Amino acid sequence: MSADAAVPPGHRALTDRQRLAWLRLIRSENVGPITFRELVNHTGSAEAALDALPELSRRGGKRRIRIHPLEDAEAEIEALHRLGGHFRALGEYGYPPLLRQVDGAPPLIAVRGADAPLADPAAIAIVGARNASLAGQKIAGEIAAHLSDAGYRVISGLARGIDTAAHRASLAGGTVAVLAGGVDILYPPQNRQLLEDLLAAGGALVSEMPLGWKPRARDFPRRNRLISGISLATVLIEAARASGSLHTARFAAEQNREVFVVPGSPLDPRSEGGNKLIRDGATLVGSGADVIESLGPHHHGDPFLPIDIEEPSRDAPRQPLTVDDGTRAALLSALGSTPVDVDEVIRFTGLDTRAVHVVLLELELAGRLERHRGNTVSLIDSRYS
């Protein structure tokens, strides 16, 4: 959807120039999703945030910060276009509406394929073992087909085993694959035909990682958090005690989403993790009908909550806030290596809310502060100069 097209209610539309600035900002050093949001809301736009990065990081104690080059961002956008893909910003049509509700949702995602599957809030993840049994793959396919026929979008990770069975059985319904690497990097390579079939059938491929990014082990939990964040619920089929699929289920629970588990034999190690989740309170299911019945009417609430990144609705950028050294010193003395809630810090110190957020930005951009889930932060480096 171009910026000139009619914008559906509850959505935003970036211009090409704004999208370029968003990409440069999220690819810049020490800028994660939460920092991105803080920077844009503090300065008024991604372009203004890019201009402010050197001074903010200098005030935090870092002399030079790497800002993503304009030519690199332009090249990435062009390369994605050559693949038939595009970027979708948080709040735009084609950005998963339920993902907007997740703490630290990526500002931009790369998409290959259709926007419609990602724009549909009626999405259910199916995940499980890569070395799945034939019985596990069969039931994954049956559940995926049933959900797809009932109008749900099936979300998975394009891995071997359960993921492959779920995608293959739900092609006709526009299934969505979430990758741990760039959308131009197929992993595993054996699923190339499945990928081509998925795109040809009107599905979508999505990732928050840069083009050319080869997935590492530590990238898969991040991918799994997107899978659960896009979805109303997660269905787990065969997961060993240390399975990565358990991360997806845990993320789903943290995101206040439903977790369903297909039970397995207590003699099969591939079912150990899933069976434990059932003992811990996950809902036992054996079919797609069980999943639909347990969900009831689409109880995802309003998927189009207010967008908490203000661009492009703001008419004029804010004036930069000047923070004195006394404020910085008071905030630094209240922080430490143990994570603390930002709102508690503000109450404890009595400092101006915006001033606190500006100093936190300075420290994070300088690499001296780490953000954690739940609006908590901790210091990496407590020196003050």
XYZ file of C-alpha atoms in Angstrom:
385
model
C 0.000 0.000 0.000
C 1.435 3.367 -0.985
C 1.194 6.444 1.200
C -1.167 7.952 -1.357
C -3.672 5.070 -1.171
C -6.670 5.162 1.132
C -5.558 4.250 4.654
C -7.824 1.705 6.403
C -9.217 2.866 9.778
C -6.818 2.290 12.642
C -3.727 2.278 10.401
C -0.960 4.664 9.431
C 0.780 5.137 6.090
C 4.425 6.181 5.809
C 5.843 8.008 2.836
C 8.831 6.449 1.077
C 11.071 9.046 2.741
C 9.707 8.221 6.192
C 10.065 4.482 5.581
C 13.699 5.007 4.600
C 14.341 6.955 7.794
C 12.614 4.271 9.887
C 14.862 1.618 8.340
C 18.013 3.648 8.948
C 17.039 4.313 12.545
C 16.237 0.704 13.520
C 19.448 -0.478 11.815
C 21.599 2.066 13.697
C 23.870 1.144 16.585
C 22.236 0.512 19.984
C 18.728 1.218 18.656
C 16.253 -1.535 19.498
C 12.463 -1.487 19.142
C 11.792 0.258 22.471
C 14.571 2.795 21.941
C 13.225 3.421 18.436
C 9.799 4.299 19.841
C 11.297 6.551 22.525
C 13.484 8.357 19.993
C 10.679 9.030 17.521
C 8.281 10.195 20.212
C 10.969 12.390 21.783
C 12.157 14.055 18.590
C 8.980 13.962 16.475
C 10.137 11.767 13.581
C 12.672 9.153 12.564
C 14.526 11.753 10.502
C 14.818 14.050 13.506
C 15.907 11.089 15.639
C 18.727 10.298 13.206
C 19.915 13.897 13.493
C 19.756 13.704 17.293
C 21.655 10.396 17.674
C 25.210 11.843 17.758
C 24.429 14.404 20.467
C 22.330 12.034 22.572
C 25.000 9.330 22.521
C 27.742 11.903 23.250
C 25.835 13.103 26.321
C 25.539 9.484 27.417
C 29.306 9.007 27.260
C 29.894 7.615 23.760
C 31.884 9.816 21.425
C 30.757 8.277 18.150
C 27.714 6.169 17.265
C 27.265 4.262 14.015
C 24.291 5.578 12.069
C 23.059 3.263 9.326
C 24.179 4.759 5.994
C 21.550 6.121 3.643
C 22.931 4.199 0.687
C 22.793 0.897 2.611
C 19.153 1.442 3.537
C 18.279 2.370 -0.041
C 20.070 -0.755 -1.282
C 18.180 -2.986 1.178
C 14.815 -1.571 0.137
C 15.677 -2.013 -3.546
C 16.924 -5.571 -2.981
C 13.704 -6.452 -1.151
C 11.673 -4.997 -4.021
C 13.599 -7.174 -6.476
C 12.491 -10.190 -4.432
C 8.901 -9.015 -4.768
C 8.864 -7.928 -1.132
C 8.311 -4.753 0.860
C 8.666 -3.300 4.342
C 5.650 -2.760 6.559
C 5.838 -0.364 9.507
C 4.120 -0.887 12.837
C 0.549 0.281 12.348
C 0.485 0.006 8.567
C -1.879 -2.355 6.784
C 0.021 -5.630 6.443
C 1.704 -5.302 9.841
C 0.167 -8.007 12.087
C -2.411 -6.255 14.289
C -1.877 -8.526 17.298
C 1.884 -7.967 17.112
C 1.209 -4.281 17.779
C 0.185 -5.273 21.316
C 3.506 -6.960 22.126
C 6.069 -5.170 24.265
C 9.015 -4.257 22.049
C 7.287 -5.069 18.751
C 9.623 -4.481 15.777
C 8.998 -1.098 14.118
C 9.558 -2.594 10.660
C 9.134 -6.062 9.220
C 10.222 -7.332 5.824
C 7.457 -9.137 3.941
C 7.474 -11.361 0.890
C 4.074 -12.300 -0.426
C 0.625 -10.947 0.353
C -0.307 -8.443 3.056
C -3.745 -9.954 3.712
C -2.566 -13.003 5.757
C -0.515 -10.758 8.034
C -3.315 -8.200 8.393
C -5.740 -10.857 9.635
C -5.970 -11.041 13.455
C -7.533 -14.532 13.280
C -4.147 -16.270 13.332
C -3.032 -19.393 15.205
C 0.543 -20.657 15.523
C 1.383 -24.347 15.206
C 4.886 -25.314 16.341
C 6.746 -28.408 17.452
C 9.636 -30.787 16.974
C 11.876 -30.719 13.922
C 12.425 -34.474 14.315
C 8.685 -35.046 14.680
C 7.179 -38.511 14.517
C 4.924 -39.474 11.617
C 1.977 -39.384 14.014
C 2.944 -35.878 15.163
C 3.242 -34.620 11.592
C -0.105 -36.191 10.714
C -1.990 -34.525 13.545
C -0.217 -31.209 12.843
C -1.476 -31.381 9.275
C -4.993 -32.310 10.364
C -5.209 -29.459 12.880
C -3.722 -26.959 10.420
C -6.146 -27.970 7.665
C -9.132 -27.756 10.020
C -8.107 -24.302 11.275
C -7.423 -23.073 7.754
C -10.790 -24.329 6.502
C -12.438 -22.540 9.439
C -10.905 -19.215 8.380
C -7.832 -19.037 10.602
C -4.368 -18.144 9.317
C -1.797 -20.750 10.307
C 1.515 -19.283 11.511
C 4.738 -21.279 11.841
C 8.490 -21.132 11.313
C 9.131 -23.052 8.054
C 11.317 -25.554 9.942
C 11.345 -29.296 9.324
C 8.852 -31.577 11.037
C 5.759 -29.993 12.615
C 6.253 -26.587 10.948
C 6.473 -28.129 7.502
C 3.373 -30.273 8.062
C 1.376 -27.288 9.333
C 2.353 -25.023 6.432
C 1.793 -27.702 3.815
C -1.724 -28.521 5.079
C -2.803 -24.861 5.219
C -1.447 -23.521 1.916
C -4.901 -22.811 0.530
C -5.720 -20.552 3.486
C -2.706 -18.258 3.110
C -0.252 -19.549 5.717
C 2.500 -17.299 7.160
C 6.127 -18.327 7.752
C 8.280 -16.347 10.186
C 12.048 -16.578 9.656
C 14.993 -16.166 12.028
C 17.168 -14.783 9.216
C 16.510 -12.427 6.333
C 13.590 -13.153 4.023
C 16.146 -13.865 1.290
C 17.843 -16.607 3.337
C 15.979 -19.906 3.195
C 16.456 -22.107 6.252
C 16.332 -25.029 6.006
C 17.203 -25.115 2.283
C 15.218 -28.353 1.860
C 12.007 -26.328 2.157
C 12.548 -24.292 -1.002
C 9.633 -25.933 -2.803
C 7.392 -25.378 0.203
C 8.377 -21.706 0.243
C 7.568 -21.335 -3.448
C 4.234 -23.102 -2.966
C 3.435 -20.910 0.044
C 4.003 -17.692 -1.892
C 2.172 -18.951 -4.978
C -0.862 -19.816 -2.833
C -1.162 -16.296 -1.402
C 0.764 -16.771 1.827
C 3.518 -14.603 3.270
C 7.091 -14.782 4.511
C 8.124 -12.334 7.244
C 11.207 -11.374 9.268
C 12.497 -8.450 11.304
C 16.116 -9.249 10.388
C 18.102 -7.510 7.601
C 18.368 -9.023 4.150
C 21.319 -11.382 3.915
C 21.177 -12.205 7.637
C 22.042 -15.874 8.190
C 20.213 -17.201 11.265
C 22.229 -18.042 14.354
C 21.066 -20.132 17.311
C 20.316 -17.005 19.360
C 18.083 -15.598 16.607
C 15.479 -18.361 16.897
C 13.997 -17.300 20.264
C 13.515 -13.845 18.758
C 11.786 -15.446 15.759
C 9.631 -17.553 18.097
C 8.501 -14.431 19.948
C 7.237 -13.032 16.647
C 5.372 -16.261 15.872
C 3.479 -16.112 19.168
C 3.043 -12.339 18.963
C 1.311 -12.537 15.589
C -1.072 -15.214 16.853
C -4.192 -15.481 18.994
C -2.962 -18.797 20.333
C -0.120 -21.290 19.984
C -0.629 -25.020 19.445
C 2.325 -27.170 20.517
C 2.811 -30.651 19.053
C 5.791 -32.719 20.250
C 8.395 -30.730 22.126
C 11.246 -32.153 24.156
C 12.133 -30.678 27.524
C 14.748 -28.354 25.992
C 12.866 -27.700 22.757
C 12.896 -24.269 21.140
C 9.160 -24.667 20.630
C 8.752 -24.321 24.389
C 10.103 -20.778 23.991
C 7.214 -20.039 21.670
C 4.722 -21.376 24.200
C 6.332 -19.392 26.999
C 6.289 -16.210 24.916
C 2.625 -16.819 24.127
C 1.824 -17.059 27.832
C 3.811 -13.876 28.556
C 1.880 -12.115 25.785
C -1.413 -13.199 27.388
C -2.242 -15.556 24.524
C -3.709 -19.048 24.729
C -1.420 -22.096 24.806
C -2.756 -25.443 23.542
C -0.837 -28.716 23.679
C -1.434 -32.034 21.934
C -0.425 -34.679 24.496
C 2.021 -37.425 23.624
C 3.264 -40.706 25.001
C 5.134 -40.375 28.326
C 7.633 -42.814 26.823
C 8.515 -40.447 23.951
C 11.122 -37.771 24.864
C 9.661 -35.564 22.114
C 6.494 -35.191 24.195
C 8.125 -34.507 27.547
C 8.071 -30.710 27.287
C 4.504 -30.535 25.992
C 3.150 -32.929 28.599
C 4.753 -30.827 31.333
C 3.028 -27.721 29.944
C -0.316 -29.522 30.288
C 0.500 -30.321 33.923
C 1.385 -26.646 34.391
C -1.996 -25.476 33.075
C -1.871 -25.428 29.259
C -5.065 -26.573 27.545
C -5.046 -30.138 26.227
C -6.354 -30.491 22.657
C -6.526 -33.318 20.160
C -8.010 -31.690 17.079
C -8.656 -28.426 15.310
C -12.220 -28.546 16.598
C -10.874 -28.615 20.172
C -8.792 -25.507 19.472
C -11.715 -23.596 17.969
C -14.063 -24.624 20.776
C -11.537 -23.589 23.432
C -10.994 -20.217 21.789
C -14.678 -19.465 21.409
C -15.478 -16.282 19.465
C -12.346 -14.403 18.400
C -11.591 -13.015 21.829
C -8.567 -10.985 20.862
C -10.244 -7.724 21.898
C -9.527 -4.682 19.773
C -6.575 -5.580 17.523
C -6.264 -1.960 16.440
C -5.143 -0.366 19.682
C -3.752 3.187 19.476
C -0.338 3.271 17.807
C 2.279 4.348 20.337
C 4.783 5.644 17.775
C 3.504 9.099 16.887
C 4.969 9.573 13.400
C 3.507 10.478 10.926
C 0.529 12.045 12.738
C 2.482 14.763 14.536
C 2.357 18.147 12.805
C 5.628 19.511 14.162
C 8.639 18.036 15.974
C 9.145 18.657 19.654
C 11.820 20.982 20.869
C 14.742 19.042 22.332
C 14.661 18.853 26.110
C 17.716 20.170 27.932
C 18.744 17.956 30.843
C 21.193 19.295 33.416
C 24.035 17.291 34.899
C 22.335 17.211 38.306
C 19.393 15.328 36.814
C 21.735 12.860 35.133
C 23.660 12.309 38.357
C 20.463 11.773 40.371
C 19.195 9.234 37.869
C 22.503 7.378 37.680
C 22.605 7.091 41.465
C 19.146 5.486 41.405
C 20.126 2.893 38.806
C 22.295 -0.174 39.172
C 23.009 -3.584 37.713
C 19.701 -4.971 39.051
C 16.767 -4.289 36.682
C 14.290 -1.717 38.026
C 10.977 -0.469 36.653
C 11.244 2.932 34.955
C 8.012 4.166 36.575
C 9.399 3.252 40.018
C 12.581 5.194 39.256
C 10.509 8.252 38.325
C 8.468 7.996 41.547
C 11.553 7.400 43.672
C 13.616 10.280 42.265
C 10.795 12.746 41.681
C 12.474 13.734 38.407
C 10.580 15.016 35.391
C 9.232 12.043 33.410
C 10.453 13.265 30.040
C 13.863 14.149 31.440
C 14.215 10.597 32.782
C 13.356 9.102 29.408
C 15.842 11.392 27.645
C 18.683 10.394 29.991
C 17.796 6.717 29.572
C 18.020 7.227 25.810
C 21.421 8.858 26.189
C 22.719 5.984 28.311
C 21.312 3.291 26.033
C 22.692 4.849 22.874
C 26.071 5.057 24.607
C 25.868 1.325 25.358
C 25.678 1.882 29.112
C 22.074 0.815 29.733
C 20.167 -2.368 28.987
C 16.379 -2.554 28.585
C 14.477 -5.620 29.724
C 10.912 -6.786 29.322
C 8.243 -5.111 31.376
C 9.642 -1.541 31.156
C 12.656 -2.349 33.324
C 16.238 -1.163 32.848
C 19.654 -1.820 34.338
C 23.054 -0.184 34.080
C 25.923 -1.839 32.270
C 28.359 0.981 33.043
C 27.749 3.312 36.014
C 30.636 5.744 35.470
C 29.649 9.400 35.193
C 31.565 12.137 33.427
